[in-house]
Every structure is written in C-alpha cells, then in structure tokens.
Tab-separated table of C-alpha atoms and ligand atoms in Angstrom:
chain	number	residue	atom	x	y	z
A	1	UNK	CA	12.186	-16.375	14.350
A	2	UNK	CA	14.450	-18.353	16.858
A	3	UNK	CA	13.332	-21.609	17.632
A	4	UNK	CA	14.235	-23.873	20.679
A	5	UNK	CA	15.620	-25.874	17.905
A	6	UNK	CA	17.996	-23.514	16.336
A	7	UNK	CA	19.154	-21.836	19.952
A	8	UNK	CA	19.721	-25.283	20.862
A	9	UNK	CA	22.241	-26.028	17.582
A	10	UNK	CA	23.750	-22.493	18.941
A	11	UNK	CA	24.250	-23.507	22.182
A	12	UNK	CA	26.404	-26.451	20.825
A	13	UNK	CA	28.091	-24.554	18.475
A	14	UNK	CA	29.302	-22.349	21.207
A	15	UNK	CA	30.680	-25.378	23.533
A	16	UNK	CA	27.542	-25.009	25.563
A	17	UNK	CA	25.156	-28.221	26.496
A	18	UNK	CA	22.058	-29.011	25.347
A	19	UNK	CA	19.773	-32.047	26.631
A	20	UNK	CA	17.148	-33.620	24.390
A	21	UNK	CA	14.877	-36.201	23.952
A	22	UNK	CA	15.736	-39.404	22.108
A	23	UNK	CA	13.131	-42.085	22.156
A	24	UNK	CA	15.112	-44.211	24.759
A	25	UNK	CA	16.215	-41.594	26.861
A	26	UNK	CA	17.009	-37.704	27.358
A	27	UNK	CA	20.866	-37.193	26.223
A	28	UNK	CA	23.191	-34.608	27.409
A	29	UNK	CA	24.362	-33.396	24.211
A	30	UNK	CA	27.766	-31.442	23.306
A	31	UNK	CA	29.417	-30.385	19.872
A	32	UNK	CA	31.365	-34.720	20.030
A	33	UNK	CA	34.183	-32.970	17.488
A	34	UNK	CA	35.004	-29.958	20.532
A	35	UNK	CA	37.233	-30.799	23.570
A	36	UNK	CA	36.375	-27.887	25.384
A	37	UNK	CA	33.033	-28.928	24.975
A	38	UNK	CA	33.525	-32.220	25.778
A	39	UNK	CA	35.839	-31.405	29.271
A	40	UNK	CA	32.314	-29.666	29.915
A	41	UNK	CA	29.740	-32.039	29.308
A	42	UNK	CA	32.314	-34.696	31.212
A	43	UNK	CA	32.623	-32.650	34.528
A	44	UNK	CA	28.458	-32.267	34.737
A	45	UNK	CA	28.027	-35.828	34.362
A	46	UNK	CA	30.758	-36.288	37.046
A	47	UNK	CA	31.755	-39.279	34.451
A	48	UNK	CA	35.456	-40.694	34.759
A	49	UNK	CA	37.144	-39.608	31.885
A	50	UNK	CA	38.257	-42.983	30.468
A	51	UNK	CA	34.536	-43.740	30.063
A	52	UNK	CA	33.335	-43.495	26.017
A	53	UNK	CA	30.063	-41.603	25.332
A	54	UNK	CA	28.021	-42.216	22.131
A	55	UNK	CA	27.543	-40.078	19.504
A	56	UNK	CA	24.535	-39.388	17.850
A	57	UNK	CA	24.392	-38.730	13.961
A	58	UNK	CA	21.615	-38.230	11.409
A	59	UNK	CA	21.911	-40.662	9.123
A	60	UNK	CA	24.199	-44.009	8.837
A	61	UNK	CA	26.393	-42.600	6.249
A	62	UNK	CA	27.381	-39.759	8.402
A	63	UNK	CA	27.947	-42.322	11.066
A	64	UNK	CA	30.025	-44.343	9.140
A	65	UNK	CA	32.815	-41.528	8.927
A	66	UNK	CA	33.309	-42.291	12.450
A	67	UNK	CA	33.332	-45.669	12.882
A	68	UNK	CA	34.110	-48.527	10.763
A	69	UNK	CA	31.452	-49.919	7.953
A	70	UNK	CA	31.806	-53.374	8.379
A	71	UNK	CA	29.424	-56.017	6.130
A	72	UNK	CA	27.902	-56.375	9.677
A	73	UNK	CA	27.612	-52.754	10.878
A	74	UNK	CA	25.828	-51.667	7.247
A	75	UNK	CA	23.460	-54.654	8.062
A	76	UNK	CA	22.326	-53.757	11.105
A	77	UNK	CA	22.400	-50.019	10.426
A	78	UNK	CA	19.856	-50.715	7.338
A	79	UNK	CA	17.429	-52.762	9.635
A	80	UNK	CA	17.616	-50.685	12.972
A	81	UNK	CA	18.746	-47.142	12.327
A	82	UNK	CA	16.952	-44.722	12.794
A	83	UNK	CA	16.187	-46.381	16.263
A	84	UNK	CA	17.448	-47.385	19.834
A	85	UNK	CA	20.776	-49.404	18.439
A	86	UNK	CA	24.355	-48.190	18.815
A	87	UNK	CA	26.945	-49.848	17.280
A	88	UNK	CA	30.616	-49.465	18.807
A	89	UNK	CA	33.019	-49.918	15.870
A	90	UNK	CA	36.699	-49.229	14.869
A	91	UNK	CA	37.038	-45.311	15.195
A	92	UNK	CA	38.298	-43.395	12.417
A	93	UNK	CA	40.301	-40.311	13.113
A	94	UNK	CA	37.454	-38.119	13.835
A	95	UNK	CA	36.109	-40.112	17.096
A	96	UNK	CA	39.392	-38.399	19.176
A	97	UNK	CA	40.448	-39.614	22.462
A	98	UNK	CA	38.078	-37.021	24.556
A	99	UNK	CA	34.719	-39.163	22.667
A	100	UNK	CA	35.950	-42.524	23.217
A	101	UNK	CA	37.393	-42.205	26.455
A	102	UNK	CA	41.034	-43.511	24.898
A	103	UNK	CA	39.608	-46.637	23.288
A	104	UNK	CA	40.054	-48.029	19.521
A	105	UNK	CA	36.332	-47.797	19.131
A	106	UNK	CA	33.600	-45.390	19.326
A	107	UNK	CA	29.921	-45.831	19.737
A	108	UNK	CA	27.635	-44.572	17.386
A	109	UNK	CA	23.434	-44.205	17.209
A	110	UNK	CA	21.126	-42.284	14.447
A	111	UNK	CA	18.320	-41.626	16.393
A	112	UNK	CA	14.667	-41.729	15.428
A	113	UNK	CA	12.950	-39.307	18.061
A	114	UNK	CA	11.573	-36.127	15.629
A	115	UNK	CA	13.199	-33.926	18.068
A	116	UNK	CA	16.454	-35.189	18.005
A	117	UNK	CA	16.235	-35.363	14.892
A	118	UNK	CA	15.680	-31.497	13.960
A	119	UNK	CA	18.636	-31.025	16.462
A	120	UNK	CA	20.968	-33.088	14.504
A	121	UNK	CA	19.944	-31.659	11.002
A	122	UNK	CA	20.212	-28.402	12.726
A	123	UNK	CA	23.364	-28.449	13.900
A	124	UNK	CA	24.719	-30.185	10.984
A	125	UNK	CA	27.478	-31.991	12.946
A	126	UNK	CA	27.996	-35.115	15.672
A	127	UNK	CA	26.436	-35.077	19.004
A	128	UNK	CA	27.876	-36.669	21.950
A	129	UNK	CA	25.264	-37.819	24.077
A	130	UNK	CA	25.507	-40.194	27.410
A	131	UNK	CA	21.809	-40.214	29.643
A	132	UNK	CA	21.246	-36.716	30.906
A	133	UNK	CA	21.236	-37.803	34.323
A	134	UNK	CA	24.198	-37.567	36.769
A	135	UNK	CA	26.815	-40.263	36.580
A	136	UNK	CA	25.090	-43.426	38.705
A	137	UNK	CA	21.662	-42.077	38.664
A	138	UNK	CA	18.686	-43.045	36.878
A	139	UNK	CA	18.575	-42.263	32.915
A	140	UNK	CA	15.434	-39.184	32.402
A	141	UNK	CA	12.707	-40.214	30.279
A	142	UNK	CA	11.080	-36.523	30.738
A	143	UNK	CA	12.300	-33.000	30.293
A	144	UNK	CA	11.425	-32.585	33.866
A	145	UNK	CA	13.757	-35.515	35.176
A	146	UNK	CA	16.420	-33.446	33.588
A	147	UNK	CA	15.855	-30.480	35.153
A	148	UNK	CA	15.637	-31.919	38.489
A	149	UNK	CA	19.144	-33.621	37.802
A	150	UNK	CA	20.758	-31.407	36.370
A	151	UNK	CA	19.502	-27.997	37.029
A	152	UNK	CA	21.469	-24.730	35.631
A	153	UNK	CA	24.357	-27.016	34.761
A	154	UNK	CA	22.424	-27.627	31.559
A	155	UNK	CA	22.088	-24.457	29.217
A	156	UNK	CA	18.634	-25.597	27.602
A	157	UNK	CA	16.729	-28.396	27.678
A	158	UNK	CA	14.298	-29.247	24.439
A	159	UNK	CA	11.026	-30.580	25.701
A	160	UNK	CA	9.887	-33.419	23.511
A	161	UNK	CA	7.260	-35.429	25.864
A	162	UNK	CA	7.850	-38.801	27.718
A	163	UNK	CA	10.761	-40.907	25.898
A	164	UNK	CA	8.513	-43.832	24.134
A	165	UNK	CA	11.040	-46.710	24.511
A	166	UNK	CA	12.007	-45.815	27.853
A	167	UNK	CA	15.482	-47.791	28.575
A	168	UNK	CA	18.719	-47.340	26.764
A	169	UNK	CA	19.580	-48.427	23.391
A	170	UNK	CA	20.686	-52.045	22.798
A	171	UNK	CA	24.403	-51.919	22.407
A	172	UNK	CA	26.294	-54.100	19.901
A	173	UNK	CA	30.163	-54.470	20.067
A	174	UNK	CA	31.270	-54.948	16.582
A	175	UNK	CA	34.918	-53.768	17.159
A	176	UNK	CA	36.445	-56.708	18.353
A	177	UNK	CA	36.057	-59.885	17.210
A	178	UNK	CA	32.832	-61.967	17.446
A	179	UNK	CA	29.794	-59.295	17.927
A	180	UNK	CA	28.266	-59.453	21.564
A	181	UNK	CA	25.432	-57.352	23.234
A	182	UNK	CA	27.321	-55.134	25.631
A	183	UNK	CA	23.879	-53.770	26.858
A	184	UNK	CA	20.388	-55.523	26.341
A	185	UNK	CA	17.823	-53.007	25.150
A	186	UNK	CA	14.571	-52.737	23.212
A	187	UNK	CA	15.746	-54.346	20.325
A	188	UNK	CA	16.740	-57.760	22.079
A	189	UNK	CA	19.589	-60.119	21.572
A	190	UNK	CA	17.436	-62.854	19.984
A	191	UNK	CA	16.117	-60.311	17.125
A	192	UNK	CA	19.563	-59.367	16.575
A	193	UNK	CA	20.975	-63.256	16.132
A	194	UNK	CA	23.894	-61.764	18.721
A	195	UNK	CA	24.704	-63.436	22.184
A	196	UNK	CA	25.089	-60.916	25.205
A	197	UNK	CA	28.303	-60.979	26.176
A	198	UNK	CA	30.686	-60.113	29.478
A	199	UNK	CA	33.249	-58.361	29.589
A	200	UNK	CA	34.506	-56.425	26.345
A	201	UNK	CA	35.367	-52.853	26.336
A	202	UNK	CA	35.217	-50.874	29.235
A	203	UNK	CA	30.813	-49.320	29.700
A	204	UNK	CA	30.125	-47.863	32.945
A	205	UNK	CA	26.576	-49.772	31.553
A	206	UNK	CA	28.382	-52.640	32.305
A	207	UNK	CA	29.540	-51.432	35.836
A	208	UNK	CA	27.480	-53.561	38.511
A	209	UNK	CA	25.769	-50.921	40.879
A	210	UNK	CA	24.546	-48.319	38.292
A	211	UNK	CA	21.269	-47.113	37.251
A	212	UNK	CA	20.474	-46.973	41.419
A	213	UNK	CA	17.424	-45.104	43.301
A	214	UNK	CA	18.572	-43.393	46.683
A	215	UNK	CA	16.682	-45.552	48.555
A	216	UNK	CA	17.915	-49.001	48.978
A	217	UNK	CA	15.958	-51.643	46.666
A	218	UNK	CA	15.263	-55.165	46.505
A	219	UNK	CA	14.262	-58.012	43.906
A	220	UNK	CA	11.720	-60.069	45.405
A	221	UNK	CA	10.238	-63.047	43.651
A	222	UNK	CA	6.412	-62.633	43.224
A	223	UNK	CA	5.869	-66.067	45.228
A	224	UNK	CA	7.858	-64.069	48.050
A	225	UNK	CA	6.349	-60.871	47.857
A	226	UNK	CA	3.567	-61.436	50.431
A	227	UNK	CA	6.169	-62.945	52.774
A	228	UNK	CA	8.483	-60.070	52.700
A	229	UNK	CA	5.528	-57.576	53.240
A	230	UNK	CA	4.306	-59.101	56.090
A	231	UNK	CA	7.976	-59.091	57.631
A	232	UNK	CA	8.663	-55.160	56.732
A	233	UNK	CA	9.745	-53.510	59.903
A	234	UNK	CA	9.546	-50.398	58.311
A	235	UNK	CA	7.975	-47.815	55.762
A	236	UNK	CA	8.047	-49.628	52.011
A	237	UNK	CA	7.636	-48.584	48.276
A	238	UNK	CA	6.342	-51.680	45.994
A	239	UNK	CA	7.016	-51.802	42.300
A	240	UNK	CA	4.426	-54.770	41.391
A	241	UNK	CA	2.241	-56.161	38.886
A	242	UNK	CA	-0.488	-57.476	41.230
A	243	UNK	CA	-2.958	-54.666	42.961
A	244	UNK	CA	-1.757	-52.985	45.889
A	245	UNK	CA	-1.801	-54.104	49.510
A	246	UNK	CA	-3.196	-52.169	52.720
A	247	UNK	CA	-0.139	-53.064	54.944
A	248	UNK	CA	2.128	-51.240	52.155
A	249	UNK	CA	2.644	-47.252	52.189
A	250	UNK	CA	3.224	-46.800	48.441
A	251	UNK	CA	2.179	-48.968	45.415
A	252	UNK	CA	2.852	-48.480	42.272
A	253	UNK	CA	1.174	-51.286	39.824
A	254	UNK	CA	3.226	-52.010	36.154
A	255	UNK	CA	2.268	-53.571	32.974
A	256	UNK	CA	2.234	-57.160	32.463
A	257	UNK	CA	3.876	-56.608	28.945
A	258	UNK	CA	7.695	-56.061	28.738
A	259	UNK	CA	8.176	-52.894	26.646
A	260	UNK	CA	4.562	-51.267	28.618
A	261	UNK	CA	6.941	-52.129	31.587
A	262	UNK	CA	9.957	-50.304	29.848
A	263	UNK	CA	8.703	-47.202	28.868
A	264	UNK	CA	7.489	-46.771	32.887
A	265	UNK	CA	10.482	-48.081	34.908
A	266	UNK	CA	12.703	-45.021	35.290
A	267	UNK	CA	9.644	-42.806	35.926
A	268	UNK	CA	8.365	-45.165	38.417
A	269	UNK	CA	12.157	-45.557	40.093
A	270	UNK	CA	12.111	-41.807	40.337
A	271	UNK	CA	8.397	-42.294	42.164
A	272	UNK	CA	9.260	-44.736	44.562
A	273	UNK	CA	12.244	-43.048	45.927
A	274	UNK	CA	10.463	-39.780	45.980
A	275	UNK	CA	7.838	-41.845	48.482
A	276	UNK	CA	10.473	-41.190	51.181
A	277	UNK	CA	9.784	-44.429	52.212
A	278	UNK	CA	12.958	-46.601	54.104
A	279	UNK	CA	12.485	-49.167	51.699
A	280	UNK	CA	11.934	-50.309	47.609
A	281	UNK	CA	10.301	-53.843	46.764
A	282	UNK	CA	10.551	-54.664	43.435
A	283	UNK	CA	8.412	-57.576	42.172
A	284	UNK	CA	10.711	-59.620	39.909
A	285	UNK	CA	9.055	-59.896	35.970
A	286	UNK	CA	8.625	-63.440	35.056
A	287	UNK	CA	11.722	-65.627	33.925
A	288	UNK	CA	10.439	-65.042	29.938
A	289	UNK	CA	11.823	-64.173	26.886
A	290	UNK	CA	11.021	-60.065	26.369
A	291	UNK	CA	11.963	-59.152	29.909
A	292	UNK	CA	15.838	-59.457	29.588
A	293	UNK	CA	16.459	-55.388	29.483
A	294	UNK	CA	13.945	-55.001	32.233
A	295	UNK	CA	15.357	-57.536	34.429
A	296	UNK	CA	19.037	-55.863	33.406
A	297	UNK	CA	18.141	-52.262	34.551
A	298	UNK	CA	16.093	-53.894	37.886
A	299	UNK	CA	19.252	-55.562	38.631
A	300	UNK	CA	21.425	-52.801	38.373
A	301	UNK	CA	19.363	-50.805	40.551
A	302	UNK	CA	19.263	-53.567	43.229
A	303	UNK	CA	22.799	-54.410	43.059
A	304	UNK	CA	24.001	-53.976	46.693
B	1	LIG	O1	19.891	-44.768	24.589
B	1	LIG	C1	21.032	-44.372	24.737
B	1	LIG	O2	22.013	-45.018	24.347
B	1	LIG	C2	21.219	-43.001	25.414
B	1	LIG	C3	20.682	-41.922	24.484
B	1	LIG	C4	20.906	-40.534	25.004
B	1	LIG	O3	21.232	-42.090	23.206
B	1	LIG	N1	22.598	-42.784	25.740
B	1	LIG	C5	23.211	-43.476	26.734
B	1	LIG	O4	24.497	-43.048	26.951
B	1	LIG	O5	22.682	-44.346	27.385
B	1	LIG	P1	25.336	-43.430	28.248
B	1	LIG	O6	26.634	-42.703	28.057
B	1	LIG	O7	24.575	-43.109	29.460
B	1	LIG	O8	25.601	-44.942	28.084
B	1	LIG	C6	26.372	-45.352	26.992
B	1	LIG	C7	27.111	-46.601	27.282
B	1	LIG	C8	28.089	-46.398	28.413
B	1	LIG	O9	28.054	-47.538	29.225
B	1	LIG	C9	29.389	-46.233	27.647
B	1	LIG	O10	30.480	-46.518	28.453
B	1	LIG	C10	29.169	-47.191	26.491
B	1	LIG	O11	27.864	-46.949	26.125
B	1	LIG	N2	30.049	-46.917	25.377
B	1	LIG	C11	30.123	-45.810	24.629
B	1	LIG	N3	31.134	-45.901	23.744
B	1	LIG	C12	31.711	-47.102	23.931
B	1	LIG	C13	32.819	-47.796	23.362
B	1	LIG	N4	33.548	-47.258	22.403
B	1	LIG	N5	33.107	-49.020	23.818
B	1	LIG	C14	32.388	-49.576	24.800
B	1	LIG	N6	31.346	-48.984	25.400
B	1	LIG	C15	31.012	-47.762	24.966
B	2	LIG	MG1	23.744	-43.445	31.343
C-alpha cells in the first residue's frame, strides 16, 4: 500500500515538492542534491537566489558529510539534534552552489518531528527545506497555512498536526570564526553559551521587514496599550496578554509563558490579519530572559 509517506519520498525523487511538518515549522521540501529541483522549489518561494536554504538530514552523521564536523558542531549536534538547531558550517562538496545560495557554508538541521522524520528515512537522501510560506510571509505552523500559501504550487502536503515549537530553529554560525546566533529560537542563546550576533553571512532571517502580516502592525508597551486604544481612529486587532476590551473589534489573549506564546504567534498573526481590521496592536512581552525569539519574530513583523 502507498502511503502519504512514500508518495511524498516519490514526489522528491521526481524533482517535485513536498511540504511537511517539522516541529518548528512546515518546510517546503525538495531532493537539496537536484538543481532542477532546487530552480523549482526557489521560484515558488519567490526567494532571491543568492539566499541559502537549510537542509534537513536524519541523523548528525549524515549531516556531517555536508558540512564541516568541528569539536564544536559534534558538541552541539550530540546535545540538540534531533531538535530545532541548525548549524551553518564549512560545506563540503555536496552542499553545491544552488543549496547555499553561493556561500562557503551550508546550513544543516536533523529534525525531531516523527513525520519528518519517516520522510527523511524514506527518501533516504537530503532535504532542502526553507518555511513553506511565500518569501516575506509568515512561517505555517499547520498543514492548512500551507495550503492557503501555497496552493497547487505544492505537489503534496503531509499533514502532521500543529508544529509544537512554533518559531524557527535557533541558528548557530559556526563557519566563520567565533560562533554567533544568527537567529534566536527555542533553544536560546544563554543555553547555548553563544552571543547573538549581527551581521555574518547573508539570512533573509536576518533581513529587517520579514516575517510581516498584511495588515500594518505595531509594538505597543503594555503601560501604553490603554492609551493607544482609546486614540484608535479606526477598526483594530489586539495581540495581548490582559483580557479583551469592549472598544476593540478583535482580541486575541496569549500565554504569559514564552514558549506557550511561541507555539501560538504565527497562528495568531495569521488571525489577526484575517480580522480585516485597518489595524494590528501587539502588546510587547515583558523585557525578561525567555522572550528573546518572541520579541525577534514581533519585531520583524512590526518593522515599518
Ligand atoms: O525551523 C526552521 O529552520 C525551518 C524548518 C522548515 O526547518 N526552516 C526555515 O528555513 O526557517 P528558512 O529558509 O525559512 O530560513 C532559514 C534561514 C534563512 O534566513 C537562510 O538565509 C538562513 O537560514 N541560512 C541558510 N543557510 C545559511 C548559510 N549557509 N549561511 C547563513 N544563513 C543561512
Ligand atoms: Mg522562512
């Protein structure tokens, strides 16, 4: 019997594009070692074509045939992999121009969702994966987010419930250098003994106005929030922690507790600017250690 599974590892082998869940985000998978397949997978994301993806492997070992095994890389690989860390390192001369965007270094991630998982073990070869959203939207954190990005440009997507982490894996450059956090994530800088760092390689993570809703959005301090909705002019969406107000057309309430908070943001991003509102409020999470990723991704969708 075919599985979704094993039509999926077809699909790949064929050229063809596959999106499925990790437990950060939905990735838009393609066969990483296949140009034609990549030239595919780049002109549905609408990405640039200087910009690296990451690519997804089932183990560490098989990972380390791509990139460079470094004391530190092996380290980190043993303590966070499977999981929501990718590691750019050196490339070796499998990670080809048409993966890494031109650079000397390639990103690479073992997964841990099940799903992704069975894909990889399936398919029995690297997946290049960026967000399965289009370039400058919102990552998906559902099977139905991808669908309603991408549509038929997407050959199947594998349905493996609501992504449990929610935000993008941490990044780690260990290429170049002293190691710096290219992109804060789940796993935070402070666990990792690594500073965040600017600049580095080129990440379109790193560009400023990037993981944006439609509708234009605002950081408000929580000691402002009142303020600004009594000044609103016209129709709002809040993203708050406090209960919702009557003078406000949409409310949606998040968790007090960073990673709670994580695992709901896109969804909720997607929510508010479905309200059709003219408008987004976001209540800014307190200035505490935990919230760094959050406050990342809430700044990149506020950017103006
Ligand atoms: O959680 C994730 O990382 C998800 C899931 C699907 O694995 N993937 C993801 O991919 O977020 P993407 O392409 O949307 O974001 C990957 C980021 C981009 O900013 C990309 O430019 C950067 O990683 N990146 C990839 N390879 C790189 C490299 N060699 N040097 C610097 N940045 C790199
Ligand atoms: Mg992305």
């Amino acid at each position: 019997m075919t599985t979704p599974v094993r039509r999926a590892a077809e699909i790949l082998r064929a050229g063809g594009l596959v999106a499925f869940p990790t437990e950060t985000v939905y990735g838009l998978g393609a066969d990483a070692s296949s140009a034609k397949a990549m030239a595919r997978l780049y002109s549905v994301k609408g990405r640039p074509a200087d910009h690296p993806v990451i690519v997804h492997f089932l183990s560490a070992s098989e990972a380390f045939k791509w990139g460079e095994a470094t004391q530190q890389a092996k380290a980190l690989a043993e303590r966070f992999w499977p999981g929501p860390l990718t590691l750019i390192l050196k490339r070796s001369d499998k990670a080809r121009d048409f993966v890494t965007g031109g650079q000397p270094s390639v990103g690479v991630r073992v997964p841990s969702h099940p799903v992704a998982r069975e894909l990889l073990k399936e398919f029995g070869g690297a997946i290049a994966a960026p967000s399965a959203n289009r370039f400058g939207r919102v990552s998906p954190t559902t099977a139905a987010h991808v669908r309603e990005d991408l549509g038929a440009d997407v050959d199947l997507v594998l349905e493996g419930g609501p992504s449990e982490v929610g935000i993008e894996s941490t990044i780690v450059d260990l290429s170049s250098g002293a190691p710096v956090v290219l992109r804060p994530g789940r796993i935070s800088a402070g666990e990792l003994g690594i500073p965040v760092g600017k600049g580095g390689p080129r990440h379109s993570g790193g560009m400023e106005k990037h993981y944006a809703p439609r509708t234009p959005a605002r950081l408000v301090a929580t000691h402002d929030l009142d303020k600004e909705i009594s000044r609103l002019k016209a129709t709002a969406a809040v993203l708050a922690f406090s209960r919702p107000d009557e003078r406000v057309d949409f409310w949606l309430r998040m968790p007090r507790e960073p990673s709670a908070y994580a695992q709901k943001l896109y969804a909720s991003l997607r929510e508010l600017d479905g309200a059709g509102c003219d408008a987004i409020l976001i209540e800014a999470p307190p200035a505490e250690p935990g919230w760094e990723a959050v406050l990342d991704r809430l700044r990149k969708a506020t950017a103006p």
